[in-house]
mmCIF file of C-alpha atoms and ligand atoms in Angstrom:
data_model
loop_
_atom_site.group_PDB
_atom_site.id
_atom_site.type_symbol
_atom_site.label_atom_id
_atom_site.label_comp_id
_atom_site.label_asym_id
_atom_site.label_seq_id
_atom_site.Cartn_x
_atom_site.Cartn_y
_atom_site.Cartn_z
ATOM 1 C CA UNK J 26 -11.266 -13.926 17.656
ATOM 2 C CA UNK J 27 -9.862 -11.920 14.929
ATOM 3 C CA UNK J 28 -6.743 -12.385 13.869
ATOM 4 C CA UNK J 29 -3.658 -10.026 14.493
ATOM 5 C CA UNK J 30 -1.721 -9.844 11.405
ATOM 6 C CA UNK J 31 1.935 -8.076 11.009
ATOM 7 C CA UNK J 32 1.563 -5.878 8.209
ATOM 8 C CA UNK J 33 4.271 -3.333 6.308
ATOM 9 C CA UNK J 34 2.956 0.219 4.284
ATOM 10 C CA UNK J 35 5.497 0.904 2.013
ATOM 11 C CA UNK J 36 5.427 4.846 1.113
ATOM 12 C CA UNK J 37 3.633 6.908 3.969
ATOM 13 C CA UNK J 38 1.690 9.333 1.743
ATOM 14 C CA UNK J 39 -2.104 10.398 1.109
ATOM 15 C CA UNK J 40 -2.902 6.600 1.103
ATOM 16 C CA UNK J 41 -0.578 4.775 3.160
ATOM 17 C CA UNK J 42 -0.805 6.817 6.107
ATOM 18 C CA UNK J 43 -4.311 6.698 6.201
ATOM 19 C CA UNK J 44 -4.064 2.744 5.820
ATOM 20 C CA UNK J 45 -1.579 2.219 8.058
ATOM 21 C CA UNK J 46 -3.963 4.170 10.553
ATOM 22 C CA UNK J 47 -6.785 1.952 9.425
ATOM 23 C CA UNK J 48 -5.055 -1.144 10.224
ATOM 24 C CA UNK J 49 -3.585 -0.437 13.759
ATOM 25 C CA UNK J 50 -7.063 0.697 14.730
ATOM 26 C CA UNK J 51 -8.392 -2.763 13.801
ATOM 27 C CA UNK J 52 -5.544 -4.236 15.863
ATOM 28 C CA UNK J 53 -3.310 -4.722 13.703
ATOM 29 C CA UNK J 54 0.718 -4.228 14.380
ATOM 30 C CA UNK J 55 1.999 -1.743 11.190
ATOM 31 C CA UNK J 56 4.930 -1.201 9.975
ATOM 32 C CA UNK J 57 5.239 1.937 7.595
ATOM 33 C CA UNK J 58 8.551 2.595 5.705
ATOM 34 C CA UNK J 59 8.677 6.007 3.964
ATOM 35 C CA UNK J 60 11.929 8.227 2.397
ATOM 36 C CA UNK J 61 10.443 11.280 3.509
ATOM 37 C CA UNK J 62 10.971 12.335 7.166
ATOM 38 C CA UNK J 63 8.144 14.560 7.301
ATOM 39 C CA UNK J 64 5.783 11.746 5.737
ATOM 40 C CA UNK J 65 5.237 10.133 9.082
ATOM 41 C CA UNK J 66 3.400 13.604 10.091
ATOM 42 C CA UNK J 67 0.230 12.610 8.006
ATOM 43 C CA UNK J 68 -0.177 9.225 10.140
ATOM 44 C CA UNK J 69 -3.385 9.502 12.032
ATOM 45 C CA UNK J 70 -3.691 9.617 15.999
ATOM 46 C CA UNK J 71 -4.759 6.168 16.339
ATOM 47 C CA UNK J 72 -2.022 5.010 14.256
ATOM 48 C CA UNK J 73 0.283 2.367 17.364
ATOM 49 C CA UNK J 74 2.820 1.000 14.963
ATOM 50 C CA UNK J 75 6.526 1.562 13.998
ATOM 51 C CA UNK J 76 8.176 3.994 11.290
ATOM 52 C CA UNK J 77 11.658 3.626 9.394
ATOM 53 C CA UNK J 78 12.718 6.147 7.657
ATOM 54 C CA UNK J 79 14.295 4.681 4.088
ATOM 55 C CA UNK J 80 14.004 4.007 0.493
ATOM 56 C CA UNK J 81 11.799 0.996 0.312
ATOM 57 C CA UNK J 82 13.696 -0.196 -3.353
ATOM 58 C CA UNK J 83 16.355 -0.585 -1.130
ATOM 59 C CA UNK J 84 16.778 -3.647 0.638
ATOM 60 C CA UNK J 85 18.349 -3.304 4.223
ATOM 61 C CA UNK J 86 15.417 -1.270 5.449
ATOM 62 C CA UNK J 87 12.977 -4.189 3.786
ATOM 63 C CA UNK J 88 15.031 -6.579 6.057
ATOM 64 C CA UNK J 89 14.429 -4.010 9.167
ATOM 65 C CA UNK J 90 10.933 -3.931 8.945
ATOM 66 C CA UNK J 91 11.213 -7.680 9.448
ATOM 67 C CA UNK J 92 9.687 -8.599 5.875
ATOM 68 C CA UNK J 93 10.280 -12.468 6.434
ATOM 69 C CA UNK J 94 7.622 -12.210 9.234
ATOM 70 C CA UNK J 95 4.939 -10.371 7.314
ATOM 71 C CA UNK J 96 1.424 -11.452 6.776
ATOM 72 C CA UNK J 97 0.568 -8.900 4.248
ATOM 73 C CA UNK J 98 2.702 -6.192 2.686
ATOM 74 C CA UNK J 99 1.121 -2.806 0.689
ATOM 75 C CA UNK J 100 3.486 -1.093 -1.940
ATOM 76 C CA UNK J 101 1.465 2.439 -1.803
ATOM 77 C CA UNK J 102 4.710 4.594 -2.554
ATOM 78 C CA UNK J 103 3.933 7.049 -5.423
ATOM 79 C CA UNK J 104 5.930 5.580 -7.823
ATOM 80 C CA UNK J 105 4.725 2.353 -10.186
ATOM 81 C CA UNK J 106 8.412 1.223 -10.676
ATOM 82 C CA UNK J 107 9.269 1.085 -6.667
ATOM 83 C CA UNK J 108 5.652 -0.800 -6.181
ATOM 84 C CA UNK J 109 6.269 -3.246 -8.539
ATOM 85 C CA UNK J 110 9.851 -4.067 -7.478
ATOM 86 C CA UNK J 111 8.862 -4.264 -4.159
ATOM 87 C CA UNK J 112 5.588 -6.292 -4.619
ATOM 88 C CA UNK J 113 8.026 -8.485 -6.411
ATOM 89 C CA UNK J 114 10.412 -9.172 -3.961
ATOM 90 C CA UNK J 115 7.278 -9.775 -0.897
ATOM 91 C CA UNK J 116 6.039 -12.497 -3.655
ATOM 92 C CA UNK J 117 8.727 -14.289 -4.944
ATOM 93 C CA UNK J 118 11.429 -13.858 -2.159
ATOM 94 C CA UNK J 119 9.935 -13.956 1.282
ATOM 95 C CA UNK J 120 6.646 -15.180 -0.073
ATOM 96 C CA UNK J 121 4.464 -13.330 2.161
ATOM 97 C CA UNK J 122 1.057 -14.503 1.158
ATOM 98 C CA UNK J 123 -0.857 -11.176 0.730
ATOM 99 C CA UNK J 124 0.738 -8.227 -1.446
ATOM 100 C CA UNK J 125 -1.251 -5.271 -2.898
ATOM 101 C CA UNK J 126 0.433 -2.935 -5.149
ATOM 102 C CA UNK J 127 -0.733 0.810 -5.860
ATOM 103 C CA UNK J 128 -0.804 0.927 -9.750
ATOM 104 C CA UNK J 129 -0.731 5.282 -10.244
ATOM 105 C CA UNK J 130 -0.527 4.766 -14.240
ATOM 106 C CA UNK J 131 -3.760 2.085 -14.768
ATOM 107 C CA UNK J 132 -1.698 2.049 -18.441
ATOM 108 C CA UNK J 133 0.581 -0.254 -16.154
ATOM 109 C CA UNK J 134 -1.873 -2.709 -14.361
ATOM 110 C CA UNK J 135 -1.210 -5.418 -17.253
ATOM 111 C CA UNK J 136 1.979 -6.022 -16.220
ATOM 112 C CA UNK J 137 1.385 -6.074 -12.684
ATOM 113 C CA UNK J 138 -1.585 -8.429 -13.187
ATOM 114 C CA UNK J 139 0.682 -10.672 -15.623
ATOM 115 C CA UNK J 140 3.091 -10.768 -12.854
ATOM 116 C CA UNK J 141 0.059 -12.123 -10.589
ATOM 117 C CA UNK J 142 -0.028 -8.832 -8.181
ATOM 118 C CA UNK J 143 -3.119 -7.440 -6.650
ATOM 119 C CA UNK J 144 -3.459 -4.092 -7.153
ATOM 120 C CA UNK J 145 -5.435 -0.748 -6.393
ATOM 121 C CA UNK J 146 -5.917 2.107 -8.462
ATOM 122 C CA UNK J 147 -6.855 4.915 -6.802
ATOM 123 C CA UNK J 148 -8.255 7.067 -9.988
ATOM 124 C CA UNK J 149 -10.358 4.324 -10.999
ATOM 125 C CA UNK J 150 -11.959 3.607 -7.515
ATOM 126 C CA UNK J 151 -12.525 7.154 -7.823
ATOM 127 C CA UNK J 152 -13.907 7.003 -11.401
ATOM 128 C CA UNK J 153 -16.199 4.228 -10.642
ATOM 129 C CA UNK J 154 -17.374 6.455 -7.602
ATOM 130 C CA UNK J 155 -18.441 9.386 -9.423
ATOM 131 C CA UNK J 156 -19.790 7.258 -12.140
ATOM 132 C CA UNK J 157 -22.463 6.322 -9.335
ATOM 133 C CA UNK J 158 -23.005 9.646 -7.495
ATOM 134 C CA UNK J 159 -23.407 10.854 -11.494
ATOM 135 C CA UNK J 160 -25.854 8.308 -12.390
ATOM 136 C CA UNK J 161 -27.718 8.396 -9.296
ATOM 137 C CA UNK J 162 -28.268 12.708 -10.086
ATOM 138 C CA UNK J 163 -29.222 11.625 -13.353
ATOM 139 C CA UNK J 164 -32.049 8.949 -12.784
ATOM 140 C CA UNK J 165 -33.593 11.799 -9.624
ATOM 141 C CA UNK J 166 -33.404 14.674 -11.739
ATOM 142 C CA UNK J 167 -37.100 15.561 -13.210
HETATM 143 P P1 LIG A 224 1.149 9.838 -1.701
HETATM 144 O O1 LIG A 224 1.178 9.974 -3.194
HETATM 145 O O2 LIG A 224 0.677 11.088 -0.987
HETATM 146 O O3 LIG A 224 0.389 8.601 -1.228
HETATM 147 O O4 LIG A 224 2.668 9.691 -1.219
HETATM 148 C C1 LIG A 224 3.514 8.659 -1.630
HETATM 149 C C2 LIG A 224 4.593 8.448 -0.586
HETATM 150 O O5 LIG A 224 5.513 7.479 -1.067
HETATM 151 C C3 LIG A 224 5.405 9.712 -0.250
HETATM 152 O O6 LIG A 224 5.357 9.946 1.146
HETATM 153 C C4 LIG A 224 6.816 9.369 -0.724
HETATM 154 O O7 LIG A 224 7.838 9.924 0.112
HETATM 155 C C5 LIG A 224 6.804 7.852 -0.623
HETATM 156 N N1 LIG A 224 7.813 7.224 -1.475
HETATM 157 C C6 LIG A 224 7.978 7.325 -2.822
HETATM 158 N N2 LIG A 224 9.007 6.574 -3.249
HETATM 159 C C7 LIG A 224 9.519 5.973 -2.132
HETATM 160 C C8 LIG A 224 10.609 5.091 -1.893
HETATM 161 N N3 LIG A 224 11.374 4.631 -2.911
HETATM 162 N N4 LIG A 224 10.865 4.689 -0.626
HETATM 163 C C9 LIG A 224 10.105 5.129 0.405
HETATM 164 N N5 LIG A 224 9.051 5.978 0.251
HETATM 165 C C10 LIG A 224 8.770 6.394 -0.998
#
């Protein structure tokens, strides 16, 4: 059986929302924490989980979300700063044993990945993406 793991989206945007979505339909139970009321509107239908409405960086609505009990937390807010604060604080404070940070500015993924944090860069995934669907026009053009 596959397990059920409690996870928390931090910033309920473009990517978190469709993550968060992701993970409840694979039966997960999802957490997703976002500033912006209207944020919660881009969750998808077969999203089951819980919202709270707060600034992540801020600490009592980490605590509401029930951080001490998470198996894997996602910093996917927009902001490099917030992620890496609160990637920092899932690591080293409630040592939650899987934490992936959204790096916007890949000028900052050294210091995440000297502070040991897994990250995902959504400009290179996309750069390495088109460098295949470019490659693969070149090599079948005559
Ligand atoms: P997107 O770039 O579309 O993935 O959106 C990023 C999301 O992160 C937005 O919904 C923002 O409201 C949210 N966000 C940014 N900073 C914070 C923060 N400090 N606390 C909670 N949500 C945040």
């Amino acid at each position: 059986m596959k397990p059920s793991w409690y996870v928390i989206v931090a910033g309920c945007g473009r990517l978190g929302a469709n993550v968060a979505g992701m993970l409840s339909n694979m039966g997960h139970s999802v957490v997703v924490i976002d500033q912006n009321e209207y944020a919660f509107e881009a969750l998808p239908p077969e999203f089951t989980g819980f919202t709270i409405l707060g600034d992540v960086a801020a600490i009592e609505y980490l605590r509401e979300s029930k951080i001490q009990k998470a198996d894997m937390l996602l910093a996917f807010t927009n902001d490099d700063n917030t992620n890496f604060m609160v990637a920092q604080i899932a690591k080293r404070v409630y040592h939650i044993p899987r934490v992936i940070a959204r790096v916007y500015d890949a000028g900052n993924l050294a210091l995440f990945h000297e502070f040991k944090i897994n990250t995902i860069t959504p400009v290179l995934l996309a750069t390495g993406a088109l460098n295949k669907v470019i490659r693969n026009y070149m090599e079948t053009t005559t």
